Amino acid sequence: MSVVRTVAGDIAPEALGATLMHEHVLCDVTPPPIARLPDREIRFEETDAIRRSWGVDHPGNHRLNDVDLAVAELARLVEAGGGGLVELTCGGIRPDPEGLRAVALRTGLPIVMGCGYYTEAYAGEALTLKGVEALAADMVAAVREGAWGAEVRAGMIGEIGVSDPCSRAERRSLEAAALAAAETGAAITVHPGRDPASPFECVRTLVAAGADPARVVISHIDRTFFDHAAMLRLADTGCVLSFDFFGIECAHYPFAPEVDLPNDGGRLRAVRALLDGGHAGRIALSHDICTRTRLCRWGGHGYAHLLRDVVPMMRARGFSGAEIDDLLTATPRRLLTLA
Ligand SMILES: [Zn+2]
């Protein structure tokens, strides 16, 4: 029987509606240099400055730890027609499986949880001290039994964090993800390095370890590829390309000051280029919300942005209903069905 494994139990793939493929609902992605500092209040008049700096010097902005707030924010997604969300908070960025299940039960939204480890800078020794077999066993147990000490099961592997350059531990993490995917049938999401060579290296490593590229999602395409030719070459490997910065309309990117991030229009032009290049079924869409200032509570766009604001843009730009359905529903159903 084919199922999608949500934090509230297994469901039929057809029960998933329009699904955001890369989000965080409960997490702590505070940059390591300020990780030990307590939350600093966010005053309304400084929200734009914090958003523009990505909150790199504002402790607390990267902490999403309020279940009641998460329920209120996700209620807007449900109201906008949302029918699923993948929550990729994994080892190193403080996953909260019980909290996620509570949010799923209170909102009725199908939430699929990830597993495995984020980058070495965040995961530390929990990642570096483990070999490939131990890492793979952890991921298999997360999908089959429960993750992080809870009886809440993961339904996807990732986001597996990779840096520039990929560390030895991160390479083991990728190899383990391939083994765990083969054993559980779960698909894999990778957070690649920012170097455009990194996604290619990640796909090569995963495929060499036995992964099916059609079940590998490479995240953050919109901060990694700034020309369509290289992006189309990545699609030629057969992997899924995830545009998961929807809603970020600021070109400034403090982690790579030399690049101009695209806005939603630029993201849709890249998606169009992939569709025209014959890569339907290899595209995922999301917001990757992981800061307070992107939530509606602090004047941000919130989780409903793609459905509320971007889908009408897509229609106005000539995307067909079938294309939109494929991007938001059919591709997530395929990826999230345990194979
Ligand atoms: Zn993420």
Tab-separated table of C-alpha atoms and ligand atoms in Angstrom:
chain	number	residue	atom	x	y	z
A	1	MET	CA	0.000	0.000	0.000
A	2	SER	CA	1.474	3.378	-0.924
A	3	VAL	CA	1.404	6.021	1.788
A	4	VAL	CA	2.625	9.488	2.690
A	5	ARG	CA	4.006	9.494	6.244
A	6	THR	CA	2.863	12.604	8.125
A	7	VAL	CA	3.601	13.487	11.754
A	8	ALA	CA	-0.036	12.629	12.540
A	9	GLY	CA	0.051	9.240	10.801
A	10	ASP	CA	0.118	7.715	7.316
A	11	ILE	CA	-2.273	9.077	4.691
A	12	ALA	CA	-3.114	8.181	1.088
A	13	PRO	CA	-1.077	10.223	-1.448
A	14	GLU	CA	-4.352	11.604	-2.883
A	15	ALA	CA	-5.090	13.179	0.520
A	16	LEU	CA	-2.202	15.633	-0.056
A	17	GLY	CA	-3.209	18.893	-1.696
A	18	ALA	CA	-1.013	21.820	-2.765
A	19	THR	CA	2.149	21.198	-0.754
A	20	LEU	CA	5.054	23.423	0.290
A	21	MET	CA	8.167	21.268	-0.112
A	22	HIS	CA	10.696	23.075	2.119
A	23	GLU	CA	9.604	24.891	5.262
A	24	HIS	CA	10.425	25.226	8.945
A	25	VAL	CA	7.661	25.607	11.525
A	26	LEU	CA	9.544	24.855	14.759
A	27	CYS	CA	13.321	25.304	14.564
A	28	ASP	CA	16.374	27.192	15.791
A	29	VAL	CA	18.667	28.127	12.914
A	30	THR	CA	20.408	30.886	14.870
A	31	PRO	CA	23.830	31.513	13.262
A	32	PRO	CA	26.526	29.809	15.406
A	33	PRO	CA	28.289	33.102	16.410
A	34	ILE	CA	25.141	34.319	18.214
A	35	ALA	CA	23.624	30.925	19.080
A	36	ARG	CA	24.010	31.318	22.864
A	37	LEU	CA	22.518	34.793	23.125
A	38	PRO	CA	18.963	35.116	24.451
A	39	ASP	CA	16.103	36.354	22.252
A	40	ARG	CA	16.127	40.062	21.533
A	41	GLU	CA	12.719	41.639	21.089
A	42	ILE	CA	11.744	42.541	17.505
A	43	ARG	CA	10.387	46.074	17.448
A	44	PHE	CA	7.992	46.697	14.571
A	45	GLU	CA	9.987	49.658	13.193
A	46	GLU	CA	13.115	47.503	12.766
A	47	THR	CA	11.521	44.509	10.991
A	48	ASP	CA	12.636	45.656	7.545
A	49	ALA	CA	16.253	46.131	8.636
A	50	ILE	CA	16.305	42.702	10.315
A	51	ARG	CA	14.814	41.051	7.222
A	52	ARG	CA	17.351	42.803	4.979
A	53	SER	CA	20.280	41.617	7.125
A	54	TRP	CA	18.710	38.127	7.361
A	55	GLY	CA	18.816	38.622	11.141
A	56	VAL	CA	22.441	37.531	11.297
A	57	ASP	CA	23.030	39.808	14.311
A	58	HIS	CA	19.565	39.589	15.867
A	59	PRO	CA	19.396	36.653	18.318
A	60	GLY	CA	15.948	35.081	18.470
A	61	ASN	CA	14.887	35.929	14.922
A	62	HIS	CA	15.872	32.414	13.793
A	63	ARG	CA	14.018	30.728	16.676
A	64	LEU	CA	10.548	29.449	15.840
A	65	ASN	CA	9.487	27.872	19.134
A	66	ASP	CA	5.893	28.911	19.809
A	67	VAL	CA	3.301	26.243	19.000
A	68	ASP	CA	0.335	28.630	19.367
A	69	LEU	CA	1.966	31.093	16.964
A	70	ALA	CA	2.754	28.273	14.497
A	71	VAL	CA	-0.916	27.211	14.555
A	72	ALA	CA	-2.046	30.790	13.852
A	73	GLU	CA	0.474	31.208	10.995
A	74	LEU	CA	-0.404	27.864	9.373
A	75	ALA	CA	-4.147	28.539	9.699
A	76	ARG	CA	-3.580	31.222	7.036
A	77	LEU	CA	-2.038	28.603	4.745
A	78	VAL	CA	-5.005	26.262	5.229
A	79	GLU	CA	-7.385	29.168	4.565
A	80	ALA	CA	-5.523	29.908	1.298
A	81	GLY	CA	-6.027	26.311	0.151
A	82	GLY	CA	-2.822	24.719	1.433
A	83	GLY	CA	-2.991	20.952	1.595
A	84	GLY	CA	0.439	19.885	2.829
A	85	LEU	CA	3.803	21.061	4.124
A	86	VAL	CA	7.236	19.465	4.436
A	87	GLU	CA	9.057	20.521	7.624
A	88	LEU	CA	12.779	19.904	7.159
A	89	THR	CA	14.120	20.858	10.578
A	90	CYS	CA	16.750	18.209	11.290
A	91	GLY	CA	19.690	17.514	13.607
A	92	GLY	CA	21.569	20.699	14.541
A	93	ILE	CA	18.643	23.105	14.099
A	94	ARG	CA	16.482	21.829	16.965
A	95	PRO	CA	13.672	19.622	15.618
A	96	ASP	CA	10.515	19.349	17.763
A	97	PRO	CA	8.517	16.307	16.592
A	98	GLU	CA	5.915	16.456	19.398
A	99	GLY	CA	5.380	20.162	18.788
A	100	LEU	CA	4.942	19.517	15.063
A	101	ARG	CA	2.396	16.811	15.704
A	102	ALA	CA	0.433	19.176	17.962
A	103	VAL	CA	0.494	21.829	15.203
A	104	ALA	CA	-0.646	19.271	12.609
A	105	LEU	CA	-3.511	18.037	14.784
A	106	ARG	CA	-4.698	21.552	15.624
A	107	THR	CA	-4.560	22.855	12.031
A	108	GLY	CA	-5.558	19.674	10.173
A	109	LEU	CA	-2.651	20.327	7.802
A	110	PRO	CA	-0.725	17.228	6.668
A	111	ILE	CA	2.876	17.880	7.814
A	112	VAL	CA	5.719	15.615	6.680
A	113	MET	CA	8.844	15.803	8.845
A	114	GLY	CA	12.453	15.368	7.753
A	115	CYS	CA	15.376	13.649	9.507
A	116	GLY	CA	19.167	13.419	9.310
A	117	TYR	CA	21.597	16.267	9.956
A	118	TYR	CA	22.062	19.856	8.828
A	119	THR	CA	25.564	21.266	8.067
A	120	GLU	CA	28.546	20.401	10.273
A	121	ALA	CA	28.740	23.979	11.623
A	122	TYR	CA	25.303	23.463	13.199
A	123	ALA	CA	25.213	19.699	13.893
A	124	GLY	CA	28.728	19.418	15.392
A	125	GLU	CA	29.768	16.149	17.019
A	126	ALA	CA	26.300	14.608	16.761
A	127	LEU	CA	27.214	14.361	13.075
A	128	THR	CA	31.023	14.218	12.971
A	129	LEU	CA	31.440	11.325	15.423
A	130	LYS	CA	29.156	8.975	13.455
A	131	GLY	CA	30.031	6.696	10.556
A	132	VAL	CA	27.901	6.059	7.478
A	133	GLU	CA	26.154	2.966	8.901
A	134	ALA	CA	25.235	4.659	12.185
A	135	LEU	CA	23.923	7.739	10.396
A	136	ALA	CA	21.867	5.582	8.017
A	137	ALA	CA	20.474	3.515	10.922
A	138	ASP	CA	19.354	6.733	12.652
A	139	MET	CA	17.498	7.878	9.533
A	140	VAL	CA	15.868	4.479	8.988
A	141	ALA	CA	14.714	4.449	12.627
A	142	ALA	CA	13.376	8.015	12.251
A	143	VAL	CA	11.175	6.917	9.331
A	144	ARG	CA	10.131	3.563	10.812
A	145	GLU	CA	9.899	4.196	14.558
A	146	GLY	CA	10.235	7.866	15.391
A	147	ALA	CA	12.790	10.665	15.504
A	148	TRP	CA	14.645	12.555	18.238
A	149	GLY	CA	13.265	10.433	21.055
A	150	ALA	CA	9.623	10.900	20.068
A	151	GLU	CA	7.170	8.414	18.584
A	152	VAL	CA	6.644	10.752	15.643
A	153	ARG	CA	7.914	9.409	12.346
A	154	ALA	CA	9.765	11.201	9.552
A	155	GLY	CA	8.456	10.942	5.990
A	156	MET	CA	11.427	12.429	4.151
A	157	ILE	CA	15.199	12.440	4.588
A	158	GLY	CA	16.757	15.887	5.009
A	159	GLU	CA	17.501	18.609	4.747
A	160	ILE	CA	20.948	17.020	4.588
A	161	GLY	CA	23.317	19.943	5.092
A	162	VAL	CA	26.396	20.404	2.902
A	163	SER	CA	28.918	23.274	3.144
A	164	ASP	CA	31.553	24.736	0.807
A	165	PRO	CA	33.618	22.622	0.540
A	166	CYS	CA	31.692	19.501	1.546
A	167	SER	CA	33.280	18.197	4.772
A	168	ARG	CA	34.103	14.522	5.289
A	169	ALA	CA	31.261	14.180	7.788
A	170	GLU	CA	28.830	15.834	5.362
A	171	ARG	CA	29.896	13.386	2.649
A	172	ARG	CA	29.165	10.494	5.040
A	173	SER	CA	25.809	12.112	5.757
A	174	LEU	CA	24.967	12.102	2.029
A	175	GLU	CA	26.047	8.466	1.628
A	176	ALA	CA	23.957	7.516	4.669
A	177	ALA	CA	20.947	9.345	3.212
A	178	ALA	CA	21.225	7.245	0.036
A	179	LEU	CA	21.317	4.013	2.069
A	180	ALA	CA	18.375	5.077	4.236
A	181	ALA	CA	16.373	6.120	1.166
A	182	ALA	CA	16.923	2.708	-0.437
A	183	GLU	CA	15.774	0.994	2.732
A	184	THR	CA	12.737	3.146	3.570
A	185	GLY	CA	11.585	4.442	0.169
A	186	ALA	CA	11.718	8.022	1.457
A	187	ALA	CA	12.915	10.798	-0.857
A	188	ILE	CA	15.937	12.973	0.026
A	189	THR	CA	16.250	16.760	0.287
A	190	VAL	CA	19.734	18.314	0.237
A	191	HIS	CA	20.807	21.773	1.388
A	192	PRO	CA	23.840	22.186	-0.915
A	193	GLY	CA	26.789	24.529	-0.607
A	194	ARG	CA	26.482	27.929	-2.270
A	195	ASP	CA	29.095	27.107	-4.933
A	196	PRO	CA	27.200	26.105	-8.121
A	197	ALA	CA	29.454	23.031	-8.306
A	198	SER	CA	28.067	21.769	-4.959
A	199	PRO	CA	24.644	20.517	-6.163
A	200	PHE	CA	26.343	18.494	-8.930
A	201	GLU	CA	28.745	16.982	-6.390
A	202	CYS	CA	25.851	16.158	-4.038
A	203	VAL	CA	23.901	14.373	-6.792
A	204	ARG	CA	27.036	12.459	-7.870
A	205	THR	CA	27.741	11.353	-4.279
A	206	LEU	CA	24.135	10.286	-3.693
A	207	VAL	CA	23.822	8.388	-6.984
A	208	ALA	CA	27.175	6.647	-6.417
A	209	ALA	CA	25.795	5.483	-3.049
A	210	GLY	CA	22.681	4.070	-4.741
A	211	ALA	CA	20.138	6.918	-4.685
A	212	ASP	CA	17.601	7.408	-7.484
A	213	PRO	CA	18.154	10.982	-8.754
A	214	ALA	CA	14.405	11.336	-9.440
A	215	ARG	CA	13.902	11.107	-5.659
A	216	VAL	CA	16.609	13.649	-4.776
A	217	VAL	CA	15.536	17.264	-4.224
A	218	ILE	CA	18.254	19.926	-4.399
A	219	SER	CA	17.154	22.934	-2.346
A	220	HIS	CA	17.897	26.632	-2.627
A	221	ILE	CA	18.318	26.755	-6.422
A	222	ASP	CA	17.402	30.460	-6.217
A	223	ARG	CA	20.564	31.308	-4.220
A	224	THR	CA	22.894	28.960	-6.109
A	225	PHE	CA	22.259	29.374	-9.853
A	226	PHE	CA	22.115	32.779	-11.479
A	227	ASP	CA	22.128	31.599	-15.075
A	228	HIS	CA	19.651	29.229	-16.647
A	229	ALA	CA	22.232	27.168	-18.571
A	230	ALA	CA	23.909	25.773	-15.437
A	231	MET	CA	20.520	25.209	-13.816
A	232	LEU	CA	19.312	23.256	-16.857
A	233	ARG	CA	22.459	21.109	-16.698
A	234	LEU	CA	21.599	20.224	-13.096
A	235	ALA	CA	18.074	19.233	-14.203
A	236	ASP	CA	19.669	16.960	-16.815
A	237	THR	CA	20.993	14.798	-13.943
A	238	GLY	CA	17.348	13.850	-13.282
A	239	CYS	CA	17.107	15.419	-9.809
A	240	VAL	CA	14.358	17.762	-8.577
A	241	LEU	CA	15.184	21.481	-8.329
A	242	SER	CA	13.630	23.296	-5.381
A	243	PHE	CA	12.905	27.031	-5.579
A	244	ASP	CA	12.339	27.646	-1.916
A	245	PHE	CA	13.004	31.344	-1.368
A	246	PHE	CA	9.574	32.482	-2.636
A	247	GLY	CA	8.592	35.656	-0.824
A	248	ILE	CA	12.161	36.965	-0.515
A	249	GLU	CA	12.103	40.102	-2.646
A	250	CYS	CA	15.425	41.559	-1.507
A	251	ALA	CA	18.459	41.235	-3.822
A	252	HIS	CA	20.893	41.695	-0.932
A	253	TYR	CA	22.272	38.375	0.389
A	254	PRO	CA	24.739	38.819	3.260
A	255	PHE	CA	26.192	35.288	2.857
A	256	ALA	CA	27.360	36.045	-0.714
A	257	PRO	CA	27.531	39.820	-1.210
A	258	GLU	CA	28.550	39.435	-4.868
A	259	VAL	CA	25.217	37.915	-5.935
A	260	ASP	CA	21.819	39.467	-6.586
A	261	LEU	CA	19.053	37.196	-5.316
A	262	PRO	CA	16.118	36.958	-7.739
A	263	ASN	CA	12.629	38.121	-6.769
A	264	ASP	CA	9.494	36.006	-7.333
A	265	GLY	CA	9.364	37.143	-10.976
A	266	GLY	CA	12.920	35.899	-11.548
A	267	ARG	CA	12.069	32.612	-9.842
A	268	LEU	CA	9.087	32.139	-12.157
A	269	ARG	CA	11.278	32.865	-15.208
A	270	ALA	CA	13.646	30.099	-14.060
A	271	VAL	CA	10.726	27.702	-13.497
A	272	ARG	CA	9.429	28.578	-16.994
A	273	ALA	CA	12.871	27.818	-18.473
A	274	LEU	CA	12.871	24.392	-16.802
A	275	LEU	CA	9.346	23.594	-18.036
A	276	ASP	CA	10.244	24.722	-21.566
A	277	GLY	CA	13.378	22.570	-21.316
A	278	GLY	CA	11.245	19.467	-20.746
A	279	HIS	CA	11.818	19.196	-16.987
A	280	ALA	CA	8.201	19.069	-15.760
A	281	GLY	CA	8.041	16.913	-12.627
A	282	ARG	CA	11.514	18.050	-11.559
A	283	ILE	CA	10.524	21.297	-9.839
A	284	ALA	CA	9.454	21.974	-6.237
A	285	LEU	CA	8.275	25.289	-4.749
A	286	SER	CA	8.389	26.691	-1.210
A	287	HIS	CA	9.360	29.611	1.063
A	288	ASP	CA	11.917	28.046	3.475
A	289	ILE	CA	10.562	30.211	6.290
A	290	CYS	CA	12.961	29.986	9.240
A	291	THR	CA	12.851	33.485	10.746
A	292	ARG	CA	10.259	35.391	12.748
A	293	THR	CA	10.365	38.416	10.441
A	294	ARG	CA	8.975	36.328	7.559
A	295	LEU	CA	5.890	35.429	9.620
A	296	CYS	CA	2.719	37.526	9.353
A	297	ARG	CA	2.959	38.302	13.070
A	298	TRP	CA	6.009	40.498	12.339
A	299	GLY	CA	4.761	41.892	9.022
A	300	GLY	CA	6.167	39.131	6.808
A	301	HIS	CA	4.508	37.270	3.931
A	302	GLY	CA	3.806	34.060	5.897
A	303	TYR	CA	3.211	30.508	4.660
A	304	ALA	CA	0.228	31.433	2.419
A	305	HIS	CA	2.300	33.619	0.059
A	306	LEU	CA	2.812	31.049	-2.719
A	307	LEU	CA	-0.866	30.145	-2.958
A	308	ARG	CA	-2.237	33.615	-2.252
A	309	ASP	CA	0.184	35.776	-4.255
A	310	VAL	CA	2.379	33.664	-6.544
A	311	VAL	CA	-0.237	31.357	-8.111
A	312	PRO	CA	-2.142	34.391	-9.505
A	313	MET	CA	1.205	35.702	-10.862
A	314	MET	CA	1.752	32.324	-12.531
A	315	ARG	CA	-1.680	32.415	-14.181
A	316	ALA	CA	-1.078	35.983	-15.358
A	317	ARG	CA	2.222	34.867	-16.875
A	318	GLY	CA	0.660	32.039	-18.859
A	319	PHE	CA	1.340	28.995	-16.677
A	320	SER	CA	-1.456	26.501	-17.395
A	321	GLY	CA	-3.668	25.009	-14.706
A	322	ALA	CA	-2.103	21.620	-15.394
A	323	GLU	CA	1.411	23.053	-14.943
A	324	ILE	CA	0.465	24.708	-11.638
A	325	ASP	CA	-1.162	21.511	-10.413
A	326	ASP	CA	1.924	19.527	-11.375
A	327	LEU	CA	4.234	21.935	-9.514
A	328	LEU	CA	2.192	22.207	-6.333
A	329	THR	CA	0.414	18.870	-6.037
A	330	ALA	CA	1.465	16.054	-8.380
A	331	THR	CA	5.219	16.390	-7.856
A	332	PRO	CA	4.931	16.577	-4.036
A	333	ARG	CA	2.621	13.534	-4.042
A	334	ARG	CA	5.136	11.556	-6.080
A	335	LEU	CA	8.100	12.576	-3.917
A	336	LEU	CA	6.374	12.061	-0.570
A	337	THR	CA	4.879	8.652	-1.362
A	338	LEU	CA	7.201	6.102	0.251
A	339	ALA	CA	8.466	4.136	-2.746
B	1	ZN	ZN	15.525	24.705	5.135
